[in-house]
Structures are given as C-alpha cells and as structure tokens.
PDB file of C-alpha atoms and ligand atoms in Angstrom:
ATOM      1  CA  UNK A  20       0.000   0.000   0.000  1.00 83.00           C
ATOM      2  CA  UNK A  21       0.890   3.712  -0.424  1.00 95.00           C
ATOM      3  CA  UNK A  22       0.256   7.004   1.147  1.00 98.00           C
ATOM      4  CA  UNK A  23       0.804   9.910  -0.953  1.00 98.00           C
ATOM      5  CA  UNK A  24       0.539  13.206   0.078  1.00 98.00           C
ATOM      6  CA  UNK A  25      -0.259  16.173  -1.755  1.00 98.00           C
ATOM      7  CA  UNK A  26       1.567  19.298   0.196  1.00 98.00           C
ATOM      8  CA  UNK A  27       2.074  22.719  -0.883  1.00 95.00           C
ATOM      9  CA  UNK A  28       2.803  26.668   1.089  1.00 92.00           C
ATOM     10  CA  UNK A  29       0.793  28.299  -1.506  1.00 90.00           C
ATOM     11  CA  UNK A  30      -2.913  28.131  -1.812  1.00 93.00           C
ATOM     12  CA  UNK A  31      -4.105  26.978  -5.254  1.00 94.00           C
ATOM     13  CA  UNK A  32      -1.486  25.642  -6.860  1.00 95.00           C
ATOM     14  CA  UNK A  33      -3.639  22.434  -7.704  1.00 97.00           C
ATOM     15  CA  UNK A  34      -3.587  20.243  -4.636  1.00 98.00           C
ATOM     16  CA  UNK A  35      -6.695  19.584  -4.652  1.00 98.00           C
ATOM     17  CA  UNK A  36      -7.330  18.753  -8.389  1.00 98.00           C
ATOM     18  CA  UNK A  37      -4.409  16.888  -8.384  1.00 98.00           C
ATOM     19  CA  UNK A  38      -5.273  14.839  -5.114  1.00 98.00           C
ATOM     20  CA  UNK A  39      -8.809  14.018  -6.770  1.00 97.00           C
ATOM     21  CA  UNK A  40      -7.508  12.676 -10.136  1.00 98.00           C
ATOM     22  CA  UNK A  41      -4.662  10.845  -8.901  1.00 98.00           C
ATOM     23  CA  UNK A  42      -6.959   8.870  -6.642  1.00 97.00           C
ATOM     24  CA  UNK A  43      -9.336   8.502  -9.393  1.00 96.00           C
ATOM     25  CA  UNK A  44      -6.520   7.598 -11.895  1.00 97.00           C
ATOM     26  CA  UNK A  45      -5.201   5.330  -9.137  1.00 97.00           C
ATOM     27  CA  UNK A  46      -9.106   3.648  -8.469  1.00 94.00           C
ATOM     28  CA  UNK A  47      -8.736   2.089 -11.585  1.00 93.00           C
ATOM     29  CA  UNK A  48      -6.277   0.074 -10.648  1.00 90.00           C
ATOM     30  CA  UNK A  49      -6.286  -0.719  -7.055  1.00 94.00           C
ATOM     31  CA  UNK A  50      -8.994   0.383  -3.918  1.00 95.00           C
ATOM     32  CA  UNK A  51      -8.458   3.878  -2.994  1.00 97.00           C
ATOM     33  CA  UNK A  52      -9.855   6.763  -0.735  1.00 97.00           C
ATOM     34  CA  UNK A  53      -9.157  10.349  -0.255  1.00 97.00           C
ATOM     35  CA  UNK A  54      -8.177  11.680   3.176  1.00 98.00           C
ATOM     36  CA  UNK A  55      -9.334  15.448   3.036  1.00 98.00           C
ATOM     37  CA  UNK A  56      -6.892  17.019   5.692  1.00 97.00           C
ATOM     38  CA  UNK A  57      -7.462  20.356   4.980  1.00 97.00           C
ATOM     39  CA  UNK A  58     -10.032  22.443   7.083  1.00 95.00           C
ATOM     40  CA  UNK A  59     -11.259  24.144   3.769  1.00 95.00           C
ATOM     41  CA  UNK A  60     -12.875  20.889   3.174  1.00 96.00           C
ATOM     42  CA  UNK A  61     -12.875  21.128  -0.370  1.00 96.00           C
ATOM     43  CA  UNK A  62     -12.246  17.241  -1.646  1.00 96.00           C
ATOM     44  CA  UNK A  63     -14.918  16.740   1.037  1.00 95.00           C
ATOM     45  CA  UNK A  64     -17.354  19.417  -0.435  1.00 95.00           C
ATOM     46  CA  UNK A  65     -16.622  18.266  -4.035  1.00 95.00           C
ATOM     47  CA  UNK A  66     -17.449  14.143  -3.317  1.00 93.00           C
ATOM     48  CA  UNK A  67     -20.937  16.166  -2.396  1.00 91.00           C
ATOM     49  CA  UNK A  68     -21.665  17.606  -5.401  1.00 89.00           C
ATOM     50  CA  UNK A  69     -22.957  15.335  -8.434  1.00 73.00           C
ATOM     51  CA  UNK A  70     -24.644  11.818  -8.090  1.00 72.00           C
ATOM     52  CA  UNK A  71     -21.723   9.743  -9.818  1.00 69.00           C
ATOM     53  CA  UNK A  72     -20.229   6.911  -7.861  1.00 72.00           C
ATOM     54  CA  UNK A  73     -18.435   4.693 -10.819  1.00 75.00           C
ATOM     55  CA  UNK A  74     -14.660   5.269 -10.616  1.00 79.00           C
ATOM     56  CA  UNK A  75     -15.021   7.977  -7.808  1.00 91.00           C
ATOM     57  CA  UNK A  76     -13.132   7.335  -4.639  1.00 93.00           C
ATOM     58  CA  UNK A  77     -14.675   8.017  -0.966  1.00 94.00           C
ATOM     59  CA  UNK A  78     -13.843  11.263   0.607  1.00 96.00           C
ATOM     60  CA  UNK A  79     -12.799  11.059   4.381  1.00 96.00           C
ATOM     61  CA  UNK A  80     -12.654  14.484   6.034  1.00 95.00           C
ATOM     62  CA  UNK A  81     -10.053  14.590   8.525  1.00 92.00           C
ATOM     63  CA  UNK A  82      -8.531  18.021   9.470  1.00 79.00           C
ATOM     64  CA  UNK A  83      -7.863  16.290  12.806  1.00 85.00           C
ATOM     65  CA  UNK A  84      -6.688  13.116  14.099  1.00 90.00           C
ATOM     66  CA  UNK A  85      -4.868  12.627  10.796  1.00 94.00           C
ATOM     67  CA  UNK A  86      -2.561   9.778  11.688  1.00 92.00           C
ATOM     68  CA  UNK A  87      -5.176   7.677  13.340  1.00 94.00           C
ATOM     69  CA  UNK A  88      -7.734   8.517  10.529  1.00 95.00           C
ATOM     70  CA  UNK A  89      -4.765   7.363   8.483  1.00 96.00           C
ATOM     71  CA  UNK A  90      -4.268   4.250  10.468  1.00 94.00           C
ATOM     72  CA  UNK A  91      -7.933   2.648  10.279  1.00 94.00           C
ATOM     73  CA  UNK A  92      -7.565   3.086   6.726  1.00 95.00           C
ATOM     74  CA  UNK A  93      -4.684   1.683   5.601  1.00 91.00           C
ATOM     75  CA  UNK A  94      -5.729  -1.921   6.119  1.00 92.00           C
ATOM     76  CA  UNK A  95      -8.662  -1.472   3.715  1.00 95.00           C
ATOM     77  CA  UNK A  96      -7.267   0.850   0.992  1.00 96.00           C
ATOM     78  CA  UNK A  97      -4.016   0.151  -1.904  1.00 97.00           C
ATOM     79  CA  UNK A  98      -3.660   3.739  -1.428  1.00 97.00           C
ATOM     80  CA  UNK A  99      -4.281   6.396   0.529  1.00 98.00           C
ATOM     81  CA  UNK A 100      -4.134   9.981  -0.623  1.00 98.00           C
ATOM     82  CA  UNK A 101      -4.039  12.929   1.520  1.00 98.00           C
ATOM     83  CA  UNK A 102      -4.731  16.588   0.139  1.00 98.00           C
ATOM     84  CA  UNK A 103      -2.901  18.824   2.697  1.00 98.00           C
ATOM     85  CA  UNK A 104      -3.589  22.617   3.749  1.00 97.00           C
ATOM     86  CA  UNK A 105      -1.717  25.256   1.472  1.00 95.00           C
ATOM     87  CA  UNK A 106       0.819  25.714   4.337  1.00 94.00           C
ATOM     88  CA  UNK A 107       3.755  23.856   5.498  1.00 93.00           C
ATOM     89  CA  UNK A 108       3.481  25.194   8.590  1.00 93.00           C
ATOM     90  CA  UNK A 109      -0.069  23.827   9.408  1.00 95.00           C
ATOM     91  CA  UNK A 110       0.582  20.493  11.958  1.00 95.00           C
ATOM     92  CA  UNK A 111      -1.721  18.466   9.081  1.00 96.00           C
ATOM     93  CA  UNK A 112       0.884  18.962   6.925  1.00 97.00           C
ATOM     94  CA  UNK A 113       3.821  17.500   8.813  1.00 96.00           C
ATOM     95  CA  UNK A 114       1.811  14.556  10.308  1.00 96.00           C
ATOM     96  CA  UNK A 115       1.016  13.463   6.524  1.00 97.00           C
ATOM     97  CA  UNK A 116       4.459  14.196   5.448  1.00 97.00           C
ATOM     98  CA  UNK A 117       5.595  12.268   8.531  1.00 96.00           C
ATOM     99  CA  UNK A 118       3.600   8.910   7.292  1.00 96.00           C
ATOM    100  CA  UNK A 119       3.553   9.611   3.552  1.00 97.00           C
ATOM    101  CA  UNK A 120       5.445   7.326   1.389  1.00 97.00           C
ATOM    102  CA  UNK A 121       4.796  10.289  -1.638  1.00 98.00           C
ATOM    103  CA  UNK A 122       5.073  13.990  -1.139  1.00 98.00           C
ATOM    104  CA  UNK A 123       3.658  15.371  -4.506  1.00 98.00           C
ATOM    105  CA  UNK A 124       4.050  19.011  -4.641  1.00 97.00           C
ATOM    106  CA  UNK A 125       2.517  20.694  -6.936  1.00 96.00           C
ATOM    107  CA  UNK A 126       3.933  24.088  -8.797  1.00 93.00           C
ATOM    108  CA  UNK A 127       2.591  26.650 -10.893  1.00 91.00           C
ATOM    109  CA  UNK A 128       4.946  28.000 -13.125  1.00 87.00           C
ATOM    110  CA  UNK A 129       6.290  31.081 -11.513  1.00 86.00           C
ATOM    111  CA  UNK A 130       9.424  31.950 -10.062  1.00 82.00           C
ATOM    112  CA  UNK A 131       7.495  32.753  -6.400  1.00 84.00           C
ATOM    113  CA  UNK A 132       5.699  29.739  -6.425  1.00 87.00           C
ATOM    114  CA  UNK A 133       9.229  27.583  -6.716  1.00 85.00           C
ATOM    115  CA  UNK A 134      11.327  29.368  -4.143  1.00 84.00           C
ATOM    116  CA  UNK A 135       8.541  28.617  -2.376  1.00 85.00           C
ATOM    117  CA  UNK A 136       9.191  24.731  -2.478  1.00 88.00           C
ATOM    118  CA  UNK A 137      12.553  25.565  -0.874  1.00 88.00           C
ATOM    119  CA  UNK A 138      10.542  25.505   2.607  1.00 90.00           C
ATOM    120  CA  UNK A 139       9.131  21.900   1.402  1.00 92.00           C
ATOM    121  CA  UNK A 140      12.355  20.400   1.239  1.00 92.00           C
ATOM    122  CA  UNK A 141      14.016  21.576   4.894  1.00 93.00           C
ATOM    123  CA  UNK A 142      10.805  20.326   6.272  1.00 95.00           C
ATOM    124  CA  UNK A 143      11.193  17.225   4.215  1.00 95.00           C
ATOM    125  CA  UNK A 144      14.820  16.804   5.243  1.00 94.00           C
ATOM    126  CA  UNK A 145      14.504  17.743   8.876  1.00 96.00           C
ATOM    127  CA  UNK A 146      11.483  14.172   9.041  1.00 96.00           C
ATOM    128  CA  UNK A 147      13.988  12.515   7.084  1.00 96.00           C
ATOM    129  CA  UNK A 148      14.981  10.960  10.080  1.00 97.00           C
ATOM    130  CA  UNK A 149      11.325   9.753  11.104  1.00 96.00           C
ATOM    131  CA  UNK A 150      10.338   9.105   7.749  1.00 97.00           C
ATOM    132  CA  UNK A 151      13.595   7.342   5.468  1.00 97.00           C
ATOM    133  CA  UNK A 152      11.225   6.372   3.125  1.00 96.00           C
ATOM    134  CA  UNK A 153       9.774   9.382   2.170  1.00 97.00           C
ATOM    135  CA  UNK A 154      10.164  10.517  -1.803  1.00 97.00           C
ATOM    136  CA  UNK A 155       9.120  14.206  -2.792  1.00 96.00           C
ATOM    137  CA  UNK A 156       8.419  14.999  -6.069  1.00 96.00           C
ATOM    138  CA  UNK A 157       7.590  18.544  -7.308  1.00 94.00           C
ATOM    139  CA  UNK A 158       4.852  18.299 -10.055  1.00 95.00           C
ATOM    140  CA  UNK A 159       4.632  20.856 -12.430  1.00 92.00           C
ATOM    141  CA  UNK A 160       0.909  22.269 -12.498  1.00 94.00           C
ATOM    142  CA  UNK A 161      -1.238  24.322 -14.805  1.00 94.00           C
ATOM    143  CA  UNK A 162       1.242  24.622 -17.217  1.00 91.00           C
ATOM    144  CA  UNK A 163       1.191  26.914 -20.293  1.00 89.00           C
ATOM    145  CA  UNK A 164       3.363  25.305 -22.779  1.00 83.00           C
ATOM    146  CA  UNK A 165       3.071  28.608 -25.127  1.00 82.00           C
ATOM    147  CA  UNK A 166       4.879  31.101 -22.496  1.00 81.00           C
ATOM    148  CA  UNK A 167       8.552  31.756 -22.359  1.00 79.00           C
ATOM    149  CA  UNK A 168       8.147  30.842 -18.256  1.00 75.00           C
ATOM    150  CA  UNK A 169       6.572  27.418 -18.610  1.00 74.00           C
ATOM    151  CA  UNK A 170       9.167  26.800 -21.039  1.00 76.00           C
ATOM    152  CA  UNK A 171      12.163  27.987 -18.444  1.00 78.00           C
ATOM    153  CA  UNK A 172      10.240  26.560 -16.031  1.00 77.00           C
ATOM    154  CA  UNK A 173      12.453  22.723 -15.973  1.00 73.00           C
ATOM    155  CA  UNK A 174      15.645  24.130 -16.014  1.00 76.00           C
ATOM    156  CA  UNK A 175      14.560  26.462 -13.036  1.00 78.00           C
ATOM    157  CA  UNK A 176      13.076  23.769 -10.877  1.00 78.00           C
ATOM    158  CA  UNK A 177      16.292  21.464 -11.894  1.00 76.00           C
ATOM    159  CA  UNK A 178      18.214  24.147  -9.522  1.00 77.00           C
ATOM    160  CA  UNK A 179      15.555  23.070  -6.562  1.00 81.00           C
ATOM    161  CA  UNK A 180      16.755  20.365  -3.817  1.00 83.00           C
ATOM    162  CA  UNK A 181      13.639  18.244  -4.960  1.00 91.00           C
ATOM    163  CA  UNK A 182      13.624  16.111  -7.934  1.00 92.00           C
ATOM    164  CA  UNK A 183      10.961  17.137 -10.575  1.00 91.00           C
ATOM    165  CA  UNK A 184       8.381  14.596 -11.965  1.00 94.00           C
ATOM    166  CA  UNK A 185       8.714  14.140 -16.025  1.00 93.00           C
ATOM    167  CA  UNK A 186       5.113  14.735 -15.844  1.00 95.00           C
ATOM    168  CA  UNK A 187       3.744  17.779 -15.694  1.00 93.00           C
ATOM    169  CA  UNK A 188      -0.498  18.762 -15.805  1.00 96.00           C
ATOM    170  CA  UNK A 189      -1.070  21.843 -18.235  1.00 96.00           C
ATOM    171  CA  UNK A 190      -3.627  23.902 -17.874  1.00 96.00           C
ATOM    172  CA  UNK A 191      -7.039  22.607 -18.920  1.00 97.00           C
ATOM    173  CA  UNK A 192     -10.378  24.174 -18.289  1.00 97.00           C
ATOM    174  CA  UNK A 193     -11.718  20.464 -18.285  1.00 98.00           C
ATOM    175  CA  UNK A 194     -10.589  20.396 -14.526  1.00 98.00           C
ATOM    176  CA  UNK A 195     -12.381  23.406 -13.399  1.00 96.00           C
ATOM    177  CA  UNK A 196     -15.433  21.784 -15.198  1.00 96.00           C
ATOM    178  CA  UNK A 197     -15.131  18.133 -13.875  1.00 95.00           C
ATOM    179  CA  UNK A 198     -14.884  19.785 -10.408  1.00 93.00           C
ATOM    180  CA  UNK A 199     -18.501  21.526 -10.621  1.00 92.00           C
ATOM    181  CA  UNK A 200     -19.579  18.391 -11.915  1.00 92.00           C
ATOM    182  CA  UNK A 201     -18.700  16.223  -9.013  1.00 93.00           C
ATOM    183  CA  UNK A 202     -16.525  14.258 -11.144  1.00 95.00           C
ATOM    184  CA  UNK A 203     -12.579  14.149 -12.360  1.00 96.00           C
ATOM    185  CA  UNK A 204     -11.206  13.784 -15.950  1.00 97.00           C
ATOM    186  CA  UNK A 205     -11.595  10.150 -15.840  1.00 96.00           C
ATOM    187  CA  UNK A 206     -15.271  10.636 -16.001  1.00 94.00           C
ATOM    188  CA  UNK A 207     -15.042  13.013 -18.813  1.00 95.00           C
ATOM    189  CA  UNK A 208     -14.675  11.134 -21.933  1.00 95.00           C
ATOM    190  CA  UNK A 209     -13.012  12.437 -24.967  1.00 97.00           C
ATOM    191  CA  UNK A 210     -12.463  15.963 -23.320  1.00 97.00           C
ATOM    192  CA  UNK A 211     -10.750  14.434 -20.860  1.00 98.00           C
ATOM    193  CA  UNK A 212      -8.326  12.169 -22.223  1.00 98.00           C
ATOM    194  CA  UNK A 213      -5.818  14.455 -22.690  1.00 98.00           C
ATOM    195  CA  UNK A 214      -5.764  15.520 -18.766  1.00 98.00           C
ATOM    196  CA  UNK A 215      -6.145  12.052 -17.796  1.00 98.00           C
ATOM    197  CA  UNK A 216      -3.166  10.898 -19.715  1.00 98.00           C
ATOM    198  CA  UNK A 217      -0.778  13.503 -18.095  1.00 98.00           C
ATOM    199  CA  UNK A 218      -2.502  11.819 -14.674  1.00 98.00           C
ATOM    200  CA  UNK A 219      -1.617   8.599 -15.858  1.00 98.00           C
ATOM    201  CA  UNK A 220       1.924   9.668 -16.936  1.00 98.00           C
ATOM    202  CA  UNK A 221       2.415  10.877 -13.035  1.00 98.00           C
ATOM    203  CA  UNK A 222       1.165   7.515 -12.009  1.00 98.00           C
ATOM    204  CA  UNK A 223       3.305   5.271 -14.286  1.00 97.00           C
ATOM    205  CA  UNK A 224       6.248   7.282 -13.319  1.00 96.00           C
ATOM    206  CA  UNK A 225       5.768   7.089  -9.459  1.00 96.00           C
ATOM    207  CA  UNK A 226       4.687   3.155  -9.345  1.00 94.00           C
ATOM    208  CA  UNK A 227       5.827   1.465 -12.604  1.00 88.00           C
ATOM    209  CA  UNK A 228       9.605   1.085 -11.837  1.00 77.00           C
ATOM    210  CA  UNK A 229       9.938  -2.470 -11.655  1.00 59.00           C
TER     211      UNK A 229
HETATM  212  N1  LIG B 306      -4.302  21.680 -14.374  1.00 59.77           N
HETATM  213  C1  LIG B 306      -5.267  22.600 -14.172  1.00 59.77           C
HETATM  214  N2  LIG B 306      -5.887  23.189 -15.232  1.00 59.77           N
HETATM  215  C2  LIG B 306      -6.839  24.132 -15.051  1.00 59.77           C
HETATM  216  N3  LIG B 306      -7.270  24.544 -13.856  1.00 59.77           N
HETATM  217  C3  LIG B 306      -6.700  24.001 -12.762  1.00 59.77           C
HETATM  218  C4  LIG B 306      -5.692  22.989 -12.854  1.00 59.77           C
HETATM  219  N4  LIG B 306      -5.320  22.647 -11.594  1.00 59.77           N
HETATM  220  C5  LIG B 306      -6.089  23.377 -10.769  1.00 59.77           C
HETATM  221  N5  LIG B 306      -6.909  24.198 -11.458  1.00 59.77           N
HETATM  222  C6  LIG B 306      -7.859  25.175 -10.919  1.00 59.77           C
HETATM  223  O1  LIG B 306      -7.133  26.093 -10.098  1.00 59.77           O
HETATM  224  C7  LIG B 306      -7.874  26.402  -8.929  1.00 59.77           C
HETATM  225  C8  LIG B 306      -7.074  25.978  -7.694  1.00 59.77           C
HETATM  226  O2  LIG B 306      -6.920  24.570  -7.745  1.00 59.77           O
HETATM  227  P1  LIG B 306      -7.009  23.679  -6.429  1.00 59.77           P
HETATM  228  O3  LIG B 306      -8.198  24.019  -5.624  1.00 59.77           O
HETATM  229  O4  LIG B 306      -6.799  22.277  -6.867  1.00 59.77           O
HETATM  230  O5  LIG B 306      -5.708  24.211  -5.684  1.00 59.77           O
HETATM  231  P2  LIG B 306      -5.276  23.960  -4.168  1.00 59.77           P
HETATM  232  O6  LIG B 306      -3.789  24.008  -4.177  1.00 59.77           O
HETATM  233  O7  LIG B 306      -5.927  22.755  -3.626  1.00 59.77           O
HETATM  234  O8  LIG B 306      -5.889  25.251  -3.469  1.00 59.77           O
HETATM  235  P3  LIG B 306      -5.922  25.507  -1.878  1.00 59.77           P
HETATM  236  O9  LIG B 306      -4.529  25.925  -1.546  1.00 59.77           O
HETATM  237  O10 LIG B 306      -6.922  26.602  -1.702  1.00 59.77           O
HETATM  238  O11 LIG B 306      -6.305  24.222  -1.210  1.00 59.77           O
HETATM  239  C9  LIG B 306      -9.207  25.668  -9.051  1.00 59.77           C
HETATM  240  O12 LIG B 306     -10.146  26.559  -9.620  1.00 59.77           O
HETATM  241  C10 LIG B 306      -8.899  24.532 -10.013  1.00 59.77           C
HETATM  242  O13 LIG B 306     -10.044  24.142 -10.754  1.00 59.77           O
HETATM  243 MG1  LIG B 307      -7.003  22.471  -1.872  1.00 59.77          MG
END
C-alpha cells in the first residue's frame, strides 16, 4: 500500500485537483480513498456535489486526528491519498508528510511559487529521520506550454533540492469543469483524455519502476 501526500505553502497551486484525479486515476487500478486534511474541506465538499459513484473514490474528512484517521484506513485501501492545507506550517501537513510514502508538490509556473518549495524540502529533510522512506516529487501544475516561463520553467526547478516529476499537468479548463460536476477527468470522456493521460503519466512514473 501507499500514502501519498499532496503538500504545498501556496494556496491553489492544484492540490486539490491533483489529489482528486490521482486517486481517481489510481481507483482504476487498485482500492483507494481520499483523506481530506485540509479544514477548507474542499475534496470533502466536491465528493458532495454530483450523483456519480463509478470510478469515484470516498472522501474522508479529517482536518484532525490525521494519523489515526490514516491508520484505520490503511488496512482497507491500496492507497491512501491525503490533500494537505496550502501551508507547510499547518501540523496536518507535517503529520502526513511524517507517514507519507509520496510527497507530490505541486507548482505553478512562476518563479514565487518555486522558491517557495525551498521551505518543502528543509521540512522534508529535517522528518527525514522519522520518515527514510519518504520521496518528494515537485509536479509541475497548470502549465502553459506557449509562455517563455513554462518553457524555463524545468531548467529552473532542476536548480531546486527536490527532484521534478517528467510529468507535468497543463492547464485545462476540463478540470475546473469536472470539479462543478462532481466528477474528475476520468469521467469526462473524450475531453478528458488528454488531462487524464498527463494523470496517468504521473502515475506510471511514481509506481511502474519495476
Ligand atoms: N491543471 C489545471 N488546469 C486548469 N485549472 C486548474 C488545474 N489545476 C487546478 N486548477 C484550478 O485552479 C484552482 C485551484 O486549484 P485547487 O483548488 O486544486 O488548488 P489547491 O492548491 O488545492 O488550493 P488551496 O490551496 O486553496 O487548497 C481551481 O479553480 C482549479 O479548478
Ligand atoms: Mg485544496
């Protein structure tokens, strides 16, 4: 089994979107569920909305009392994934990254929004201790492959102490629809292969090694 968590110190840079299609992208494969650990509640709100259930995982809300919400799960569940708080500072934050076996960070492409991963990885290296296992990976999010700074953007984030996935999620106004709809690109048909395959991509590089 895995736990991956989904951390960022910015608010919306796509933790949430990304926690909901990776566990979605992940459902079809193995049993998952979402832990909802931040207080905003928006995974939570979101498994509210629309009457789909195929290919959806559960949404647990669990802003406190992470680790043992964590703990009566894991026996049940492939994978867990946990969408964090936008701060690194807030104590859900280090109790997932202290149990996580995957820190996925998500970046937009802007200078601000990578120095600001530079906090991620002292926090990550000062649990090291606690938590060996843990692998971070900064995922590059909302990406607009037509400007000059998502183009700079992988040589930038190659100077960062955290490795960078090879997949990256562009921008796609799909998302910000499948989220109204209750539902994730996986549930979107043909407008949403292209976003699910950059999902997939993320998932094939993280679990396919062997
Ligand atoms: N790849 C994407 N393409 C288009 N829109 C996106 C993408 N990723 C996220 N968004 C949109 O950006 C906004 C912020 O995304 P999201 O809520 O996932 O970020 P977040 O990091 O969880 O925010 P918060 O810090 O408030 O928890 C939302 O409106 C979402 O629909
Ligand atoms: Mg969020």
């Amino acid at each position: 089994m895995s736990i991956v968590a989904v951390v960022g110190n910015k608010g919306g840079t796509g933790k949430t979107t990304l926690s909901l299609n990776l566990a979605a992208g992940l459902c079809r494969r193995d049993t998952v569920i979402i832990v909802d650990a931040d207080p905003q509640q928006s995974a939570y709100q979101w498994r509210l909305i629309g009457d789909e259930t195929n290919g959806l995982p559960s949404v647990v809300a669990a802003a406190q009392g992470l680790e043992k919400t964590v703990d009566a799960l894991r026996a049940a569940h492939a994978h867990v994934v946990i969408d964090c708080p936008p701060s690194i500072k807030a104590p859900q934050t280090e109790h997932a990254l202290r149990i996580a076996d995957y820190a996925l960070i998500p970046v937009q492409p802007s200078p601000m929004d990578l120095w600001a991963t530079a906090h991620i990885a002292r926090v990550v290296e000062r649990l090291r201790p606690e938590n060996p296992g843990l692998r971070a990976l900064i995922v590059m999010s909302q990406i607009e492959p037509r400007t000059t700074l998502s183009r700079l953007m992988p040589e930038a984030a190659a100077e960062l102490d955290l490795p960078v996935a090879d997949a990256g999620l562009r921008r796609r106004s799909i998302h910000r629809h499948c989220v109204l709809e209750g539902r994730t690109v996986f549930q979107a048909g043909r407008r949403g292969e292209a976003a699910a395959a950059e999902i997939e991509a993320l998932i094939a590089e993280m679990f396919d090694h062997d």
